[in-house]
XYZ file of C-alpha atoms in Angstrom:
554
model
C 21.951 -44.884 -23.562
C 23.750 -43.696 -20.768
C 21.419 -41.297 -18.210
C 24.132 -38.626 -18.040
C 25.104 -38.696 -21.695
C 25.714 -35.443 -23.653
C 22.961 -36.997 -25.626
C 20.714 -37.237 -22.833
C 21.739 -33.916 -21.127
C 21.092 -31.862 -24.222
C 17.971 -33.616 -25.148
C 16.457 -32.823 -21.948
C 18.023 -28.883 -22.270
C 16.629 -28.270 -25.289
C 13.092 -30.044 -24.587
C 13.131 -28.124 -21.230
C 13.555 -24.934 -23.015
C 11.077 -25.923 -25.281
C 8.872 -26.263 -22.305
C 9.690 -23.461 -20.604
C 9.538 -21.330 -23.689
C 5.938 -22.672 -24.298
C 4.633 -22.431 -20.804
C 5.966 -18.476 -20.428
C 4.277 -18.259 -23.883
C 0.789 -19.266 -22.834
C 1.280 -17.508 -19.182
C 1.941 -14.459 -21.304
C -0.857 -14.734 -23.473
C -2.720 -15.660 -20.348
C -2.032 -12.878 -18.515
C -2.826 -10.529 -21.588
C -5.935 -11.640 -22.127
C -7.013 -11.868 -18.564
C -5.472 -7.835 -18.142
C -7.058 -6.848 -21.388
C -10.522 -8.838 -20.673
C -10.734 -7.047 -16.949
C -10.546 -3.656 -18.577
C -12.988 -4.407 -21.191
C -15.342 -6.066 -18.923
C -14.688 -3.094 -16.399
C -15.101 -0.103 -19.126
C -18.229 -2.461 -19.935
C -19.348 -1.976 -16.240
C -18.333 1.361 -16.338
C -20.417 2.009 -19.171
C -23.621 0.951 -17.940
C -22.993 2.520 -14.587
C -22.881 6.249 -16.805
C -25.884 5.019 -18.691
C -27.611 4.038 -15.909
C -26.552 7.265 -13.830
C -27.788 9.575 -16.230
C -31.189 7.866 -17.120
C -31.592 8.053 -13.261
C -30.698 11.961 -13.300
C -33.261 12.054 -16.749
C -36.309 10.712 -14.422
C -35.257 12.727 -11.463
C -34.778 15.885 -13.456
C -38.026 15.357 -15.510
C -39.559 14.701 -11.754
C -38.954 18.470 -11.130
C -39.226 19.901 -14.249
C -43.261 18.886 -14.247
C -43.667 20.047 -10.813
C -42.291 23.638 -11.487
C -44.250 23.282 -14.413
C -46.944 22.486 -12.349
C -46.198 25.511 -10.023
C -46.866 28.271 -12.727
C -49.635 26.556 -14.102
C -53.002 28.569 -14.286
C -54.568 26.502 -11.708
C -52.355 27.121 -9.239
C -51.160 31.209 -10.024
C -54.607 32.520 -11.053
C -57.653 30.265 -9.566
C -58.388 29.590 -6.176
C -56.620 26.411 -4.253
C -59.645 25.413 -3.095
C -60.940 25.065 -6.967
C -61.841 21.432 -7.994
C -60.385 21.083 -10.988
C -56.796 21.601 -9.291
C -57.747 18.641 -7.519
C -59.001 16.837 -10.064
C -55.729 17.899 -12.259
C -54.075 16.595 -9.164
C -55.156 13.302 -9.617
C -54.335 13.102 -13.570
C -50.759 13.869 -12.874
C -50.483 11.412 -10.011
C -51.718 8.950 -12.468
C -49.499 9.825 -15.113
C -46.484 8.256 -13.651
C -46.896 4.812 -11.775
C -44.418 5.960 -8.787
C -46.428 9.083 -7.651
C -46.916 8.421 -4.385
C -48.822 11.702 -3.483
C -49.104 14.771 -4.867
C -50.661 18.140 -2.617
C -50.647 21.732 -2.399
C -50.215 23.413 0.706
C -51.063 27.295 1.846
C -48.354 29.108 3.433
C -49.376 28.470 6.825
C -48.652 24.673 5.932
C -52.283 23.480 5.732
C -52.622 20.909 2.883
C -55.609 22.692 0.871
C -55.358 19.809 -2.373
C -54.380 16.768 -2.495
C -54.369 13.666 -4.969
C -56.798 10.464 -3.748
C -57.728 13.736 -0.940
C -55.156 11.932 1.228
C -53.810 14.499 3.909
C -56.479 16.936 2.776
C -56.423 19.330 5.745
C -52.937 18.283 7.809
C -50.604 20.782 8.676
C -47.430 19.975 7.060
C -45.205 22.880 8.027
C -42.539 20.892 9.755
C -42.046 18.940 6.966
C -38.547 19.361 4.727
C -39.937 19.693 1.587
C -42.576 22.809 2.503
C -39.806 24.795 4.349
C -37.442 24.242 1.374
C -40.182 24.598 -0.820
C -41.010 28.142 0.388
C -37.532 29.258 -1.239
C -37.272 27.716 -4.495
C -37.633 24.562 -6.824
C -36.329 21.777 -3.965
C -35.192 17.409 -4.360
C -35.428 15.853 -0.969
C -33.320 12.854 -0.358
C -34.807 8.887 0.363
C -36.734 9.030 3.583
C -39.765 7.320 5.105
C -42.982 8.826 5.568
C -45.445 7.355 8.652
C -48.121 9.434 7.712
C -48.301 8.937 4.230
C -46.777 4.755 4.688
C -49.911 4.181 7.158
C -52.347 5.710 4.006
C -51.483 3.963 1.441
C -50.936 0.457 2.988
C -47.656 -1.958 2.732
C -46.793 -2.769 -0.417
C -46.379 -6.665 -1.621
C -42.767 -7.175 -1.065
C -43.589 -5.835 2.548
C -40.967 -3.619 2.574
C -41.198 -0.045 4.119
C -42.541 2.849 1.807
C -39.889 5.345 1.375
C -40.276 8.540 -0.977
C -38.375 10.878 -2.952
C -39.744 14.649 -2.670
C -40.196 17.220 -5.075
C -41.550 20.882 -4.120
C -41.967 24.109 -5.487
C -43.225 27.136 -4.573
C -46.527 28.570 -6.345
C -46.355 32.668 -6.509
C -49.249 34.560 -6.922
C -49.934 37.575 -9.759
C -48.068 40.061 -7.365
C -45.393 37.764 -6.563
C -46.204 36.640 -3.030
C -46.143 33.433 -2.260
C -49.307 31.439 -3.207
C -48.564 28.091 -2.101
C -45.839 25.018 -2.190
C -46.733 22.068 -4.683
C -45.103 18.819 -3.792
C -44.914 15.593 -5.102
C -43.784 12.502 -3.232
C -42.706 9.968 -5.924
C -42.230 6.149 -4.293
C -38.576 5.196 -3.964
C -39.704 1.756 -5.740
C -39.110 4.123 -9.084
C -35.079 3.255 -8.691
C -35.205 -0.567 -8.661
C -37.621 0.329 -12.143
C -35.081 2.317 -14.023
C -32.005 0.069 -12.597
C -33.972 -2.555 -14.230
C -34.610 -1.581 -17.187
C -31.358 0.197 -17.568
C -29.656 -3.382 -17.355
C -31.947 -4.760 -18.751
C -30.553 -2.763 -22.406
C -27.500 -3.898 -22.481
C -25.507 -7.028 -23.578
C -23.093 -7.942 -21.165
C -24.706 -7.382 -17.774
C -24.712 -11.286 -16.545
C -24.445 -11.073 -12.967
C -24.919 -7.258 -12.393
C -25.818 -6.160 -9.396
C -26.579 -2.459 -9.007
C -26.294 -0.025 -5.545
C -27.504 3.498 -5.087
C -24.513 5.248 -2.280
C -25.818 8.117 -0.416
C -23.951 10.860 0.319
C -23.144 10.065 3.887
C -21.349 6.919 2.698
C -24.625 4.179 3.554
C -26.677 2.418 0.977
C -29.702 4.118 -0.313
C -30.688 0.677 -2.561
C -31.679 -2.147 -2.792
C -33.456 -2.113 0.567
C -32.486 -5.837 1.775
C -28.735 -5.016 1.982
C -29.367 -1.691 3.913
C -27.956 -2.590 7.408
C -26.138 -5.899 6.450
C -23.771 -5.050 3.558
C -20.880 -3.180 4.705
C -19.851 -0.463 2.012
C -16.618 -1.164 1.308
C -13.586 1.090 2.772
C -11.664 0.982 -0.692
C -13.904 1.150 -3.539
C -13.424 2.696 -6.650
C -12.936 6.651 -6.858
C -16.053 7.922 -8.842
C -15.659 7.351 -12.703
C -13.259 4.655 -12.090
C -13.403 0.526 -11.962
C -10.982 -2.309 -10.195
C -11.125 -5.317 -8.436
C -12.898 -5.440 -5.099
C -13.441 -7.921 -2.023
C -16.446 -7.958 -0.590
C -15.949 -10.175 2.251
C -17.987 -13.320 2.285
C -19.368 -12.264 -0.910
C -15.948 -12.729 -2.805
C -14.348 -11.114 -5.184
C -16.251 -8.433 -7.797
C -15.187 -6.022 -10.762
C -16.501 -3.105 -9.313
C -17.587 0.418 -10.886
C -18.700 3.642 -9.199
C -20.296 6.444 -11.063
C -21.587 9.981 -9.842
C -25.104 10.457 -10.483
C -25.177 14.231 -11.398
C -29.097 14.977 -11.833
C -29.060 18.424 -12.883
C -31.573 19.805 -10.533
C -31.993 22.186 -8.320
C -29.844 21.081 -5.851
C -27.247 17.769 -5.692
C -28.157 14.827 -3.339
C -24.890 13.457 -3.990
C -25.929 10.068 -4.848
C -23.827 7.341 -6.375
C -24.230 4.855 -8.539
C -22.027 1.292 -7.589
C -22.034 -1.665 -9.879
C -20.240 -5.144 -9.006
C -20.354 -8.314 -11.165
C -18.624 -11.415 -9.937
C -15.215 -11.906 -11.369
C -16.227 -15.146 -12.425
C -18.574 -13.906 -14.875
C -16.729 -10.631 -15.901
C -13.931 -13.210 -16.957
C -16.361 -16.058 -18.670
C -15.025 -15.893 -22.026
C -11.495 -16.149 -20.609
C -12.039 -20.125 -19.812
C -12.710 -21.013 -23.114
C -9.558 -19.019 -24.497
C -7.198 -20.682 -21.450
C -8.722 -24.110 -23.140
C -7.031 -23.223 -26.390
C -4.037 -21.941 -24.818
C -3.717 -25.154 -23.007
C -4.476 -27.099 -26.109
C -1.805 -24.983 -28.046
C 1.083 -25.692 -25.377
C 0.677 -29.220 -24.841
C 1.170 -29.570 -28.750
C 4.096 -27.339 -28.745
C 5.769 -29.245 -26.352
C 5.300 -32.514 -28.393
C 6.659 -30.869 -31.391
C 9.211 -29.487 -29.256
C 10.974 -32.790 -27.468
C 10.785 -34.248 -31.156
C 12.774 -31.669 -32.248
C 15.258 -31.296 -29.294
C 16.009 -34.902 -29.704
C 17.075 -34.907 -32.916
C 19.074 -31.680 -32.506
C 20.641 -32.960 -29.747
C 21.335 -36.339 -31.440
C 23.450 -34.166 -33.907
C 25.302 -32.282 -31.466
C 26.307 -34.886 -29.497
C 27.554 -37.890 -31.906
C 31.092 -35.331 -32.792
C 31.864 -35.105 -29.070
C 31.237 -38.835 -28.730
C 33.231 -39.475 -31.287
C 35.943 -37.193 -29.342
C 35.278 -39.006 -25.963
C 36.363 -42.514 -27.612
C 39.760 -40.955 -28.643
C 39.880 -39.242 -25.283
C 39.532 -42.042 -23.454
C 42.178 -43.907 -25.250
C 44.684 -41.244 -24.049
C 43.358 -42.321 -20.628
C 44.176 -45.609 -21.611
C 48.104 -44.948 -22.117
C 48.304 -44.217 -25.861
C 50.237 -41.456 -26.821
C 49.831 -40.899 -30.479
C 45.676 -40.585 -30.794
C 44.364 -38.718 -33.666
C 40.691 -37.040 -32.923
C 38.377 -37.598 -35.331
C 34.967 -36.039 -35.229
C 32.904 -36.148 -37.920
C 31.210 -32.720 -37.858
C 31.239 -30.085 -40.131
C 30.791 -27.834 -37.436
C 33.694 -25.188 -36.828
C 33.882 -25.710 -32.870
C 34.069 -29.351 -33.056
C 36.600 -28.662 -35.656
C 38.737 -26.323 -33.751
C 38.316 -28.798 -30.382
C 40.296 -31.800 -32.798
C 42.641 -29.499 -33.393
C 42.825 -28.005 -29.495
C 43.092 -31.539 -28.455
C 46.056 -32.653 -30.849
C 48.233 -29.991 -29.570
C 47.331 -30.585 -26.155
C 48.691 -33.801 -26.370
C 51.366 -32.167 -27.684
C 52.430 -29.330 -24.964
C 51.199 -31.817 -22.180
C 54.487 -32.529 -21.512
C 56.376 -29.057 -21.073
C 52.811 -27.224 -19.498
C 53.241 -29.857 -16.492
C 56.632 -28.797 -15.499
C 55.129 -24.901 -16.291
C 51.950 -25.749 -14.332
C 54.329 -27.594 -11.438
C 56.175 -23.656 -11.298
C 53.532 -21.781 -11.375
C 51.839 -23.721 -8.753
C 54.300 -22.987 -6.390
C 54.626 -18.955 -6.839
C 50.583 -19.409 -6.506
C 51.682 -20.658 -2.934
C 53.831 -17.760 -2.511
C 51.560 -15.581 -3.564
C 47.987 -17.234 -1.711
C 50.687 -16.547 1.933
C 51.267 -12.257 0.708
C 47.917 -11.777 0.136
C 46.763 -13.316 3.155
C 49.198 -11.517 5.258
C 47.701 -8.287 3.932
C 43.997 -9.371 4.089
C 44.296 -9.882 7.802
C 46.048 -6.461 7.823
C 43.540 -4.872 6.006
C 40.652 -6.495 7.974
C 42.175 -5.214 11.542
C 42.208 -1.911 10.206
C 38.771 -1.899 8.957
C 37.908 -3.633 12.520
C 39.579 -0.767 14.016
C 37.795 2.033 12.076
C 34.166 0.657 12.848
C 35.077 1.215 16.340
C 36.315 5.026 16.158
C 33.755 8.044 15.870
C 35.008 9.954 12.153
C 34.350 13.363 13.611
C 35.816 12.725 17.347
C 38.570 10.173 16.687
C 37.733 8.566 20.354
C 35.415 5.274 20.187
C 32.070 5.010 18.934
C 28.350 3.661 20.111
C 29.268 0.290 18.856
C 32.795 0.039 20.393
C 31.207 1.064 23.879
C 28.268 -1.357 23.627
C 31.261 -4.221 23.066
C 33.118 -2.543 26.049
C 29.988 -2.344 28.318
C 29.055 -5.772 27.567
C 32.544 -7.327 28.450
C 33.043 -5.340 31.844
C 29.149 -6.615 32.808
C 30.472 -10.232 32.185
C 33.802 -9.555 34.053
C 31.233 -8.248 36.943
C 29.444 -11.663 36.747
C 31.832 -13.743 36.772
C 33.161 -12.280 40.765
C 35.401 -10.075 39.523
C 35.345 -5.879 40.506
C 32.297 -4.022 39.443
C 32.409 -1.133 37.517
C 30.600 2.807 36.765
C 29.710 4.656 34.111
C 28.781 8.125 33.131
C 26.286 9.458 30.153
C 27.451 12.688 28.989
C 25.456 15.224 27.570
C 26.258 18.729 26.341
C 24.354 21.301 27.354
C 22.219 23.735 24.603
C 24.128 21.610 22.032
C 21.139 22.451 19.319
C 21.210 26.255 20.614
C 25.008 26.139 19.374
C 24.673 24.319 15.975
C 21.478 27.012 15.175
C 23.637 29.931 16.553
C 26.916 29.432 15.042
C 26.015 26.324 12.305
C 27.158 22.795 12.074
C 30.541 23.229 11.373
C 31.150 24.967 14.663
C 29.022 22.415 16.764
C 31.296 19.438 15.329
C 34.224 21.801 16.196
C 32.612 21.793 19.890
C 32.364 17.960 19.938
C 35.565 17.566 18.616
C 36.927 19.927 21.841
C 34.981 18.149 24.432
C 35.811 14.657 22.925
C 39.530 15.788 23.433
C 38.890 17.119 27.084
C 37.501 13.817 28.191
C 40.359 11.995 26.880
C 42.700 13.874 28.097
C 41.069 13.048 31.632
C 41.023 9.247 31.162
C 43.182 7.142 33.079
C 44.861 4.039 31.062
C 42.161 1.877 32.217
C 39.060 4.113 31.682
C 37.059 4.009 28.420
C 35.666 7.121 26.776
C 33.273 7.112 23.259
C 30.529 9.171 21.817
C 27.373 7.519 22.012
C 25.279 9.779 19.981
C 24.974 13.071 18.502
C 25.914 14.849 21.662
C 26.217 12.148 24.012
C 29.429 10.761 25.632
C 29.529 7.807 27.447
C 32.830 7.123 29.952
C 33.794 3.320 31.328
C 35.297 3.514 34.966
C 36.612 -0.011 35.580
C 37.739 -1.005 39.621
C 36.089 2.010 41.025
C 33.106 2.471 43.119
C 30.453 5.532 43.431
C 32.638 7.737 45.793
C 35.410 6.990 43.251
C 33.382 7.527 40.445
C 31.413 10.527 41.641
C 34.600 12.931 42.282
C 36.242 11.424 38.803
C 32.912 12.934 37.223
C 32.936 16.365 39.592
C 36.132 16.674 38.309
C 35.562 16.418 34.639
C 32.563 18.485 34.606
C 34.434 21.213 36.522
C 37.257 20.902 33.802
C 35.075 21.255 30.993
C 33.238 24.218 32.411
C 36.548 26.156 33.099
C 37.412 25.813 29.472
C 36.756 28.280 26.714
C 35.589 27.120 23.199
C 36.885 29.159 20.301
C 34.079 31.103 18.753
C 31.355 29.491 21.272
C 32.875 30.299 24.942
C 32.077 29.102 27.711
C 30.580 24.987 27.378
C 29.029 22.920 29.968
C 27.438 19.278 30.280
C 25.217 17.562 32.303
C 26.409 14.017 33.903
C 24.295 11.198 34.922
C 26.581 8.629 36.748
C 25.796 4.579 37.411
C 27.273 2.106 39.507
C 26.707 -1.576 37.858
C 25.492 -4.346 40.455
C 25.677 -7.777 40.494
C 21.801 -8.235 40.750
C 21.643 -5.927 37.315
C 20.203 -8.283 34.434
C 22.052 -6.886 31.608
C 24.671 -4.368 30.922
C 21.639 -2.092 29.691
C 20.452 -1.885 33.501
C 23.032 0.486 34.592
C 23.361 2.538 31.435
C 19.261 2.923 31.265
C 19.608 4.288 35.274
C 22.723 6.331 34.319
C 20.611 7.760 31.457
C 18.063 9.071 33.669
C 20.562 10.640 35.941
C 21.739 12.406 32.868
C 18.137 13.875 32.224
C 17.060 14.227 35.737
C 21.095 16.908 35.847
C 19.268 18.542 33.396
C 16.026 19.215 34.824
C 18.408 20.675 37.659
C 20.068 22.987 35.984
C 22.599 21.319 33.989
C 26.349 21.644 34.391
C 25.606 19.366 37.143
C 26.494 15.533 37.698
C 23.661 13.334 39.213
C 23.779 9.754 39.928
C 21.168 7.041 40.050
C 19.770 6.364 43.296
């Protein structure tokens, strides 16, 4: 079988498109699955972020709720601070809840007067956050470490440094002054508790690491990546989920949820979830197995198919090959014959006998029409060349002006500089500016600042000599080419045109003026931008003088 046989060709057509149709297939179905499996493994993530968030906001809000209870309890309004039984009621409550740190009552002056385990019986704690805020109402301090209390109660195991969580409220007496300020300091350990037990509940939390955000953007929890994890620049706006990169620590599906307590007053604390993609994607290796598994067997079925289909396409043109080719070897009466019930093979016997039929008088046809193709190949050259010197033509003229434009003086600029190099006469050029140009278009409008352009475009070439080049550069920049002339030549050709334009009144604007910055090129100049950049800051340096001035470079 030949290699490039129809046979062959469609064969490997119809198996490719088998293959290609199968592979788009399973990338499809690939790419579903992995889109649809991020968002349920991130509304997953999501999901245990808000349950986690608001059993956090539960413990802190239950947190304050017993120590305003505790506030406008009888022991505290009606008996004396110094009673024991609010010490010893005190201690119950501290041993209530595992994370109570300390728990104290201090008198107004900030002397601690009770105090659970007696610890900072006596200290003055009126500097302290929690007392002043106390003083005014139910108050939540943020994470912070406390020496005092840390150096009391000892290191705990993990040896990392005590930090608390403050609660305060103030205790009024039966006339309304104020009695007191309870606090509670509750140990910051009380997070990684309710984290833990929070993902601990649910199903799909393989891999989840949890992070407590503080309000000034640093991480509050877990203690060992305070100072070495960078928080992230673009995570997740609150309530939302995506993938993240976490430097070194690769790629994560990442959740961030507000932790809204409900007390007193907002800490602004949020809660950020990550779980390696890996993991947040497990069940979508098992599926790409089957969608491998489905593809490879597609294809089989696929080539066994395209080979016979392409088998019984290609034995009719075959067929109608042989009888071609023995038209190619001289006969002249060949009858196709190609056994196919197929309408196109068909209509191609039929196409093929009356070819060989009108071969004959379509040569001598084809032989005429060749030659008025000639004919006409040589017109439409003609005019393309036409057409294309015109077009060259226009992308060197300025619409609004008529004269040349920036790109036709760059070309110009460029071929004097080479003429310079090459030994031949050195040249000068002016930069043009109009003066108060924007002062015009917002006086009088647009139309009447193109109408000034258009007057001083005129003026300038009416100036030129047959040698000289004149374009607009720019907006309301001119730019003038003085061939053979040097800077005594080319300073009284500029005096004179800036005298010419200033004697000249513009209809509806009056009087008009420009300021002239004048360069002679030199043969040490690098480029032909050396002279025009120096000309340039004459131009500016006229109009720092006054304008309706010419200045030239050095």
């Amino acid at each position: 079988m030949q290699r490039n046989s129809i046979h062959v060709r469609l064969t490997a057509c119809f198996g490719g498109l088998f293959l290609l149709l199968s592979l788009v297939l399973t990338l499809y179905l690939d790419q579903i699955a992995s889109s649809a499996l991020t968002t349920a493994s991130g509304k997953s993530l999501l999901n245990i972020g808000n349950s986690s968030a608001l059993l956090i906001a539960r413990t802190m809000a239950e947190r304050e709720r017993e120590i305003i209870l505790l506030s406008k309890s009888y022991l505290l309004t009606q008996a004396e601070l110094t009673d024991s039984a609010l010490q010893t009621r005190l201690d119950q409550v501290k041993e209530s809840y595992q994370f109570y740190a300390w728990l104290g009552v201090a008198a107004p002056d900030g002397n601690v007067v009770a105090a659970s385990d007696g610890l900072l019986l006596h200290k003055n704690v009126a500097k302290r956050t929690w007392f002043q805020q106390g003083q005014q109402g139910p108050f939540v301090g943020d994470v912070h470490d406390a020496v005092l209390l840390a150096n009391l109660l000892g290191r705990p195991l993990n040896n990392e440094p005590l930090r608390f969580v403050d609660f305060a409220a103030p205790v009024y007496a039966a006339d309304h002054s104020l009695k007191a300020v309870i606090s509670s300091h509750v140990h910051w350990s009380w997070i990684g508790d309710v984290l833990s037990k929070s993902l601990a509940a649910e199903d799909n939390n393989s891999g989840v690491e949890a992070f407590i955000l503080a309000a000034d953007g640093n991480w509050l929890y877990p203690q060992h990546h305070m100072g070495t994890l960078a928080v992230p620049q673009d995570l997740p706006v609150a309530g939302q989920f995506g993938l993240l990169n976490w430097g070194l620590d690769g790629l994560f599906l990442t959740s961030r949820v507000q932790i809204h307590a409900n007390t007193s007053n907002e800490l602004g604390w949020q809660l950020v979830l990550r779980q390696p993609i890996a993991q947040a994607l497990l069940p979508l290796t098992a599926l790409q197995q089957k969608l491998m598994l489905i593809c490879a067997v597609s294809m089989l079925v696929g080539m066994i198919l395209a080979y016979r289909l392409a088998f019984q396409f290609s034995r009719p043109v075959a067929q109608l090959a042989q009888s071609a080719a023995q038209i190619v070897s001289g006969a002249e009466h060949v009858e196709f014959r190609g056994q196919s019930s197929l309408y196109e093979v068909k209509q191609l016997n039929h196409a093929l006998t009356g070819m060989m039929e009108n071969l004959a008088e379509k040569r001598q046809a084809l032989l005429a029409a060749n030659a008025s193709l000639e004919q006409q190949v040589q017109t439409r050259t003609a005019d393309l060349l036409a057409a294309n010197e015109a077009l060259q033509a226009l992308s060197r003229q300025d619409p609004l002006t008529g004269i040349h434009n920036r790109r036709a003086a760059d070309e110009r600029l460029q071929t004097e500089f080479m003429r310079m190099k090459r030994g031949e006469f050195s040249y000068a050029l002016l930069l043009i500016d109009v003066d108060h140009f924007k002062k015009i278009n917002d006086t009088f409008g647009h139309q009447i600042g193109d109408d000034v352009l258009k007057f001083v475009a005129e003026r300038l070439q009416n100036n030129m000599r047959a040698t000289d080049f004149v374009a607009r550069y720019g907006g309301e920049e001119f730019i003038v080419v003085l061939p053979l002339v040097d800077e005594e030549g080319a300073k009284v050709f500029a005096e004179k045109l800036c005298a010419d334009l200033a004697s000249c009144l513009v209809p509806v604007v009056g009087k008009v003026t420009a300021s002239f910055g004048g360069a002679v090129a030199k043969l040490a100049d690098t480029s032909a931008e050396t002279a025009l950049r120096a000309a340039d800051g004459a131009m500016y340096q006229a109009k720092q003088n006054g304008r309706n001035r010419v200045v030239f470079a050095g």
